Tab-separated table of C-alpha atoms and ligand atoms in Angstrom:
chain	number	residue	atom	x	y	z
A	201	UNK	CA	-18.733	-49.380	13.689
A	202	UNK	CA	-16.696	-47.345	13.418
A	203	UNK	CA	-15.126	-46.903	9.898
A	204	UNK	CA	-11.572	-46.733	10.235
A	205	UNK	CA	-12.254	-50.263	11.594
A	206	UNK	CA	-13.099	-51.326	7.294
A	207	UNK	CA	-11.048	-52.544	4.369
A	208	UNK	CA	-11.393	-50.615	1.614
A	209	UNK	CA	-11.792	-46.667	1.288
A	210	UNK	CA	-14.943	-46.003	3.098
A	211	UNK	CA	-16.511	-42.680	3.411
A	212	UNK	CA	-15.712	-40.689	6.635
A	213	UNK	CA	-18.837	-39.922	8.737
A	214	UNK	CA	-19.934	-36.349	7.692
A	215	UNK	CA	-18.973	-34.610	10.473
A	216	UNK	CA	-22.486	-32.072	10.421
A	217	UNK	CA	-24.272	-35.333	10.611
A	218	UNK	CA	-26.522	-35.093	13.527
A	219	UNK	CA	-29.466	-37.897	13.554
A	220	UNK	CA	-29.031	-42.265	12.742
A	221	UNK	CA	-31.322	-44.419	12.108
A	222	UNK	CA	-32.113	-48.034	11.437
A	223	UNK	CA	-33.331	-49.108	8.989
A	224	UNK	CA	-33.869	-53.573	8.209
A	225	UNK	CA	-34.009	-55.142	5.432
A	226	UNK	CA	-35.774	-58.297	4.931
A	227	UNK	CA	-37.291	-60.607	2.527
A	228	UNK	CA	-37.327	-63.814	1.254
A	229	UNK	CA	-34.480	-66.565	0.661
A	230	UNK	CA	-31.729	-65.306	-1.954
A	231	UNK	CA	-33.769	-61.867	-2.863
A	232	UNK	CA	-31.142	-59.603	-2.749
A	233	UNK	CA	-31.216	-58.670	1.032
A	234	UNK	CA	-27.203	-58.518	0.845
A	235	UNK	CA	-26.909	-57.262	-2.235
A	236	UNK	CA	-28.518	-54.180	-1.406
A	237	UNK	CA	-27.180	-53.535	1.383
A	238	UNK	CA	-22.866	-53.672	0.488
A	239	UNK	CA	-24.660	-51.375	-3.172
A	240	UNK	CA	-24.831	-48.556	-0.808
A	241	UNK	CA	-23.097	-48.994	1.563
A	242	UNK	CA	-20.010	-46.576	2.024
A	243	UNK	CA	-18.169	-48.600	4.791
A	244	UNK	CA	-16.889	-51.852	3.555
A	245	UNK	CA	-20.364	-53.700	4.469
A	246	UNK	CA	-20.694	-56.538	7.912
A	247	UNK	CA	-21.177	-59.520	6.189
A	248	UNK	CA	-22.139	-63.267	7.920
A	249	UNK	CA	-21.982	-65.539	5.139
A	250	UNK	CA	-21.477	-68.874	5.236
A	251	UNK	CA	-20.867	-70.634	1.783
A	252	UNK	CA	-24.721	-73.487	0.895
A	253	UNK	CA	-22.961	-77.034	1.082
A	254	UNK	CA	-24.837	-79.981	-0.364
A	255	UNK	CA	-26.891	-79.701	2.666
A	256	UNK	CA	-29.407	-77.328	1.548
A	257	UNK	CA	-30.630	-79.462	-0.979
A	258	UNK	CA	-34.214	-79.309	-1.156
A	259	UNK	CA	-34.186	-76.927	1.430
A	260	UNK	CA	-33.587	-74.308	-0.431
A	261	UNK	CA	-34.396	-73.131	-3.585
A	262	UNK	CA	-32.252	-71.890	-5.631
A	263	UNK	CA	-33.867	-72.364	-9.218
A	264	UNK	CA	-34.031	-68.021	-9.280
A	265	UNK	CA	-31.208	-67.936	-8.316
A	266	UNK	CA	-28.907	-70.658	-9.652
A	267	UNK	CA	-25.010	-68.023	-9.552
A	268	UNK	CA	-25.966	-67.579	-5.441
A	269	UNK	CA	-23.303	-69.321	-3.182
A	270	UNK	CA	-23.492	-68.455	-0.057
A	271	UNK	CA	-26.505	-67.131	1.815
A	272	UNK	CA	-26.987	-64.692	5.854
A	273	UNK	CA	-26.017	-66.758	8.993
A	274	UNK	CA	-26.683	-63.724	10.194
A	275	UNK	CA	-27.726	-60.289	9.076
A	276	UNK	CA	-26.028	-57.416	7.096
A	277	UNK	CA	-24.436	-54.101	8.719
A	278	UNK	CA	-24.043	-50.876	6.437
A	279	UNK	CA	-24.122	-47.377	6.125
A	280	UNK	CA	-24.819	-45.021	3.933
A	281	UNK	CA	-25.884	-40.940	4.996
A	282	UNK	CA	-28.653	-39.556	2.523
A	283	UNK	CA	-27.874	-35.931	3.663
A	284	UNK	CA	-25.327	-33.610	5.240
A	285	UNK	CA	-27.208	-34.687	8.107
A	286	UNK	CA	-29.224	-37.892	7.840
A	287	UNK	CA	-27.385	-40.738	8.449
A	288	UNK	CA	-29.129	-44.793	8.280
A	289	UNK	CA	-27.474	-47.919	8.879
A	290	UNK	CA	-28.487	-50.548	7.116
A	291	UNK	CA	-29.378	-54.186	8.974
A	292	UNK	CA	-30.182	-57.022	6.398
A	293	UNK	CA	-31.438	-59.641	7.206
A	294	UNK	CA	-31.186	-63.407	6.668
A	295	UNK	CA	-33.676	-65.237	4.049
A	296	UNK	CA	-33.174	-68.339	5.306
A	297	UNK	CA	-36.190	-70.078	7.576
A	298	UNK	CA	-34.186	-71.506	10.581
A	299	UNK	CA	-32.207	-68.026	10.683
A	300	UNK	CA	-35.482	-66.393	12.005
A	301	UNK	CA	-34.321	-65.566	15.409
A	302	UNK	CA	-32.121	-62.723	13.915
A	303	UNK	CA	-35.311	-60.901	12.688
A	304	UNK	CA	-35.897	-59.078	16.170
A	305	UNK	CA	-31.937	-57.851	16.416
A	306	UNK	CA	-32.484	-56.224	13.028
A	307	UNK	CA	-36.474	-55.288	13.472
A	308	UNK	CA	-35.163	-54.503	17.367
A	309	UNK	CA	-35.597	-50.281	17.229
A	310	UNK	CA	-35.816	-49.763	13.706
A	311	UNK	CA	-37.486	-46.444	12.405
A	312	UNK	CA	-37.866	-48.392	8.644
A	313	UNK	CA	-38.525	-51.421	6.609
A	314	UNK	CA	-37.588	-52.116	2.957
A	315	UNK	CA	-39.132	-55.116	2.169
A	316	UNK	CA	-37.627	-56.595	-0.711
A	317	UNK	CA	-39.596	-58.847	-3.477
A	318	UNK	CA	-39.142	-61.157	-6.488
A	319	UNK	CA	-41.450	-61.296	-8.387
A	320	UNK	CA	-40.816	-65.203	-8.728
A	321	UNK	CA	-41.475	-65.689	-5.509
A	322	UNK	CA	-43.939	-63.594	-4.677
A	323	UNK	CA	-45.244	-65.514	-1.961
A	324	UNK	CA	-41.639	-65.499	-0.330
A	325	UNK	CA	-42.031	-61.775	1.071
A	326	UNK	CA	-45.883	-62.687	3.165
A	327	UNK	CA	-43.714	-63.855	6.854
A	328	UNK	CA	-42.212	-59.762	6.281
A	329	UNK	CA	-44.683	-58.383	5.134
A	330	UNK	CA	-46.929	-60.013	8.149
A	331	UNK	CA	-44.664	-58.570	10.195
A	332	UNK	CA	-43.640	-55.491	9.999
A	333	UNK	CA	-47.514	-55.425	9.431
A	334	UNK	CA	-47.662	-56.559	12.879
A	335	UNK	CA	-44.780	-54.288	14.265
A	336	UNK	CA	-46.714	-51.724	12.722
A	337	UNK	CA	-43.421	-50.249	11.008
A	338	UNK	CA	-43.399	-48.119	8.179
A	339	UNK	CA	-42.141	-49.251	5.433
A	340	UNK	CA	-41.278	-50.184	1.673
A	341	UNK	CA	-41.485	-52.927	-1.355
A	342	UNK	CA	-39.505	-52.436	-3.746
A	343	UNK	CA	-39.900	-55.036	-6.922
A	344	UNK	CA	-36.025	-56.364	-6.939
A	345	UNK	CA	-35.913	-56.833	-10.596
A	346	UNK	CA	-33.196	-60.053	-11.467
A	347	UNK	CA	-34.372	-59.389	-15.767
A	348	UNK	CA	-36.500	-57.817	-17.879
A	349	UNK	CA	-39.312	-60.099	-18.256
A	350	UNK	CA	-39.472	-59.458	-14.821
A	351	UNK	CA	-40.949	-56.052	-16.063
A	352	UNK	CA	-43.980	-58.358	-17.441
A	353	UNK	CA	-46.063	-57.598	-13.997
A	354	UNK	CA	-46.865	-53.897	-13.972
A	355	UNK	CA	-45.778	-52.429	-10.358
A	356	UNK	CA	-50.430	-52.711	-9.552
A	357	UNK	CA	-50.407	-56.242	-10.423
A	358	UNK	CA	-47.663	-56.541	-8.026
A	359	UNK	CA	-49.631	-53.981	-5.378
A	360	UNK	CA	-52.740	-56.260	-5.744
A	361	UNK	CA	-50.268	-60.180	-5.100
A	362	UNK	CA	-49.200	-58.931	-2.803
A	363	UNK	CA	-52.557	-57.292	-0.905
A	364	UNK	CA	-50.677	-53.567	-0.421
A	365	UNK	CA	-52.442	-51.008	1.298
A	366	UNK	CA	-53.129	-48.144	-1.108
A	367	UNK	CA	-50.600	-46.103	1.132
A	368	UNK	CA	-47.206	-48.280	0.938
A	369	UNK	CA	-45.288	-46.819	-2.060
A	370	UNK	CA	-44.559	-49.388	-3.606
A	371	UNK	CA	-41.384	-49.316	-6.680
A	372	UNK	CA	-38.514	-50.833	-8.954
A	373	UNK	CA	-35.120	-51.832	-8.092
A	374	UNK	CA	-31.751	-52.954	-8.802
A	375	UNK	CA	-30.368	-54.366	-5.753
A	376	UNK	CA	-26.835	-53.729	-7.584
A	377	UNK	CA	-27.159	-49.959	-8.352
A	378	UNK	CA	-26.266	-47.522	-5.651
A	379	UNK	CA	-28.987	-44.255	-6.883
A	380	UNK	CA	-31.115	-47.690	-7.566
A	381	UNK	CA	-31.343	-48.452	-3.606
A	382	UNK	CA	-30.787	-44.398	-2.332
A	383	UNK	CA	-34.164	-44.159	-4.450
A	384	UNK	CA	-35.565	-46.910	-2.086
A	385	UNK	CA	-34.410	-45.195	0.621
A	386	UNK	CA	-35.467	-41.668	0.079
A	387	UNK	CA	-38.752	-43.186	-0.157
A	388	UNK	CA	-38.412	-45.360	2.435
A	389	UNK	CA	-37.791	-41.781	4.537
A	390	UNK	CA	-40.466	-39.647	2.965
A	391	UNK	CA	-42.456	-42.435	3.676
A	392	UNK	CA	-41.710	-42.511	7.823
A	393	UNK	CA	-42.150	-38.472	7.687
A	394	UNK	CA	-45.127	-38.385	6.050
A	395	UNK	CA	-47.131	-40.947	7.900
A	396	UNK	CA	-45.536	-38.966	10.724
A	397	UNK	CA	-47.294	-36.115	10.310
A	398	UNK	CA	-50.526	-37.455	10.167
A	399	UNK	CA	-49.945	-39.561	13.529
A	400	UNK	CA	-49.313	-35.641	14.435
A	401	UNK	CA	-52.389	-34.065	12.544
A	402	UNK	CA	-54.645	-37.338	14.068
A	403	UNK	CA	-52.831	-36.390	17.944
B	62	GTP	N1	-29.468	-60.161	-12.080
B	62	GTP	C1	-29.250	-59.693	-10.495
B	62	GTP	N2	-29.215	-60.696	-9.675
B	62	GTP	C2	-29.230	-60.096	-8.169
B	62	GTP	C3	-30.246	-59.103	-8.243
B	62	GTP	N3	-29.644	-58.875	-6.914
B	62	GTP	C4	-29.127	-59.718	-6.169
B	62	GTP	N4	-28.996	-60.952	-7.454
B	62	GTP	C5	-28.011	-61.735	-6.924
B	62	GTP	O1	-28.497	-62.764	-6.351
B	62	GTP	C6	-28.143	-63.303	-5.792
B	62	GTP	C7	-28.975	-63.618	-4.533
B	62	GTP	O2	-28.286	-62.469	-3.181
B	62	GTP	P1	-27.644	-62.015	-1.988
B	62	GTP	O3	-27.560	-60.716	-2.298
B	62	GTP	O4	-26.907	-62.930	-1.388
B	62	GTP	O5	-29.321	-62.659	-1.079
B	62	GTP	P2	-30.168	-62.253	0.100
B	62	GTP	O6	-31.373	-61.871	0.407
B	62	GTP	O7	-28.699	-61.760	0.775
B	62	GTP	O8	-30.355	-63.898	0.399
B	62	GTP	P3	-30.042	-64.507	1.761
B	62	GTP	O9	-29.031	-63.176	2.604
B	62	GTP	O10	-29.643	-65.697	1.853
B	62	GTP	O11	-31.291	-64.466	2.002
B	62	GTP	C8	-26.730	-63.109	-5.676
B	62	GTP	O12	-26.263	-63.947	-6.270
B	62	GTP	C9	-26.856	-61.190	-6.254
B	62	GTP	O13	-25.646	-60.896	-7.333
B	62	GTP	C10	-29.883	-58.067	-9.364
B	62	GTP	O14	-30.860	-57.319	-9.133
B	62	GTP	N5	-30.469	-58.272	-10.395
B	63	MG	MG1	-28.577	-62.484	2.820
């Protein structure tokens, strides 16, 4: 996507950008994927939101996010430069099961994955975790904190609940906050580089 096609005041792609990589953002329904991509994107994010109608009652659990009015029916797309050279192209997945057919599009060619988790609905991220494990993609898990009460769970508790391997980074984030989201993305890139270094050493 060319930044000139966006509304608002997009940040131009740095002239020095020499490397663009695709990053997938996944997680359960309503965990904050669209919010996460939008918070950090330097172009107006491309969104495919549809109004949630009465038809979703009984299918979509809105108890944790009662203010939610729309859901992603395709994918989110945004762009964020992490340094003068490195640009991330962010693809946010849809959270509803019936749009799972889009997951291939989101994962295909991704260098790494952010798995968002809501500790009020931990099990919702299991399908995403299964997929990143199956695809053997490097990933980090970010606990999107919706309120202070979410902090009763230590990160160790979250790691146990998700049965995460010790080497996989886990952190808290606020998907609405640009700096917080950038912190998650930096951790992911560092993890990708670390894993690549280990694989090189093994070869
Ligand atoms: N308080 C709080 N609200 C958040 C946070 N992140 C997202 N939200 C809200 O939670 C709701 C769901 O956010 P979305 O970004 O649409 O979630 P999603 O994962 O993209 O949802 P689907 O695409 O439908 O699966 C929205 O009403 C957001 O405003 C957060 O960190 N804190
Ligand atoms: Mg969404």
